Structures are given as C-alpha cells and as structure tokens.
Tab-separated table of C-alpha atoms in Angstrom:
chain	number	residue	atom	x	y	z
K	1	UNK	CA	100.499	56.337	54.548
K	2	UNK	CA	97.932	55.090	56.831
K	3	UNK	CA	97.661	55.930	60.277
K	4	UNK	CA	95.440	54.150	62.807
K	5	UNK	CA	95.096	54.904	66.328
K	6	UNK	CA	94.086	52.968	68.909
K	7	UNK	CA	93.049	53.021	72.402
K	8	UNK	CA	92.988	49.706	74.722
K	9	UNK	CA	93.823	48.795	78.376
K	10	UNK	CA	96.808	46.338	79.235
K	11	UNK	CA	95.362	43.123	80.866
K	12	UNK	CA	98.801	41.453	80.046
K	13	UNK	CA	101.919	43.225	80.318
K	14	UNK	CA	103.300	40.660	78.388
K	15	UNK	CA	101.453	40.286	75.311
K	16	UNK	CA	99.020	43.208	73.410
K	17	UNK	CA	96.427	41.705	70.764
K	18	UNK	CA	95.131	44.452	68.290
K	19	UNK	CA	92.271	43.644	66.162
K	20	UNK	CA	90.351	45.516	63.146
K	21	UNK	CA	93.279	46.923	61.833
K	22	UNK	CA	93.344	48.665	58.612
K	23	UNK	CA	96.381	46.843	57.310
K	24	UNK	CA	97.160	44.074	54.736
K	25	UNK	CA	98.463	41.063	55.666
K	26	UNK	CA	101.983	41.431	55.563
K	27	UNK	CA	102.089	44.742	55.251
K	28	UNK	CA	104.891	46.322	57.215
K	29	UNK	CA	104.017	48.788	60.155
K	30	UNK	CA	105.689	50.952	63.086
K	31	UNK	CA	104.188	50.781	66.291
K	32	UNK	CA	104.600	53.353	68.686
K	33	UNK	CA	102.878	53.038	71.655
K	34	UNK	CA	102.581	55.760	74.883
K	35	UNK	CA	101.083	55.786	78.123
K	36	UNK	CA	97.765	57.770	78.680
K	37	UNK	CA	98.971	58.762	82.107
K	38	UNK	CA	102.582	60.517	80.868
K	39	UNK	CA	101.056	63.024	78.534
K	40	UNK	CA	97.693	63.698	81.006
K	41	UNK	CA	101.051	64.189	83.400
K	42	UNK	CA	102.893	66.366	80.505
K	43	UNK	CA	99.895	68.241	79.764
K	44	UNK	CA	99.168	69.073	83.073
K	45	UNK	CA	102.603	70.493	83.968
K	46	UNK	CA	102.622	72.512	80.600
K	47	UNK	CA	99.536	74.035	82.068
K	48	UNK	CA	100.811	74.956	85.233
K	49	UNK	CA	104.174	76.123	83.675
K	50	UNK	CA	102.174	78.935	81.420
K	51	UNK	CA	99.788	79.725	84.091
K	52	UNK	CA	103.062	80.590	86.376
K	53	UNK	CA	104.797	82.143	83.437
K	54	UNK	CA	101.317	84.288	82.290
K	55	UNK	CA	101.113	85.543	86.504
K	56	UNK	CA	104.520	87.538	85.928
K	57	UNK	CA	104.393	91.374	86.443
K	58	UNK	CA	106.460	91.497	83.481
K	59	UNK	CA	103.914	89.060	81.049
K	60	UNK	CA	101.113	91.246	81.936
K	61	UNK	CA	102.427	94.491	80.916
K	62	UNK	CA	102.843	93.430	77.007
K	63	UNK	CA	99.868	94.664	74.947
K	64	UNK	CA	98.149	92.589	72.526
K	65	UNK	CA	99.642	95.345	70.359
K	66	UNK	CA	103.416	94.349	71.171
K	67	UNK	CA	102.990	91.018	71.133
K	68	UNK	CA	101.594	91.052	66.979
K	69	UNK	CA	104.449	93.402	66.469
K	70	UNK	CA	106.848	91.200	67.684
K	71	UNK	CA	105.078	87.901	66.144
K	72	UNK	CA	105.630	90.076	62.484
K	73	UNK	CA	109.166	91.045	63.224
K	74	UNK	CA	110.278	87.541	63.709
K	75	UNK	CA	108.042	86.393	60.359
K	76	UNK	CA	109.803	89.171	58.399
K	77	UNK	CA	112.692	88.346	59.970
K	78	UNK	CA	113.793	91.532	61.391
C-alpha cells in the first residue's frame, strides 16, 4: 500500500485539485482528509488534560519504581 500525504490550503470550498500524486491512473484510492486546526485543537487539550492530571497530590506520590512495577504486572498479566 502506498500512502501519500499532503498538505494544501482550501481556496475553493467547493472543489480540491491534488497534483504529483504517486498513483496510477485509475488506480483506486481513499481519501481522508482532516482539518489542521481540530487536531492543533485536540492536541492542545490532551496537553492540558495531562498537565492537570500530572498536578494531582495523588500522581506525584507514585515512584518511578511503582509505576515499572505496575507497567510489568499488566504485561505479565497479573
């Protein structure tokens, strides 16, 4: 499978022209295509989220220690 990713501003809401593609003609392909702004947005509250979650009393009483034991627990299944 080839993947090719591209980056572009809309000038035309109604109409996106791609060019240099790595395809055949006639070549079937899925486009998928996202707005920059919703995953700088995403990102961003991710970010915030573990920053607020890391500033509990509770998160910064686990060791380094505790937390590997408890990352090989769940790997061994225990």
């Amino acid at each position: 499978m080839i993947a090719c990713r591209k980056h572009v501003t809309i000038k035309d809401p109604n109409s996106l022209v791609l060019s240099g593609l790595p395809f055949k003609p006639g070549q079937r392909v899925e486009v998928v295509l996202l707005a920059e702004e919703e995953c700088v947005d995403r990102m961003t509250e991710l970010r915030i989220l573990l920053q607020e979650t890391q500033s509990f009393p509770s998160a910064r009483e686990i060791s380094d220690d505790e937390i590997t034991a408890e990352v090989e627990a769940y790997r061994t299944g225990q």
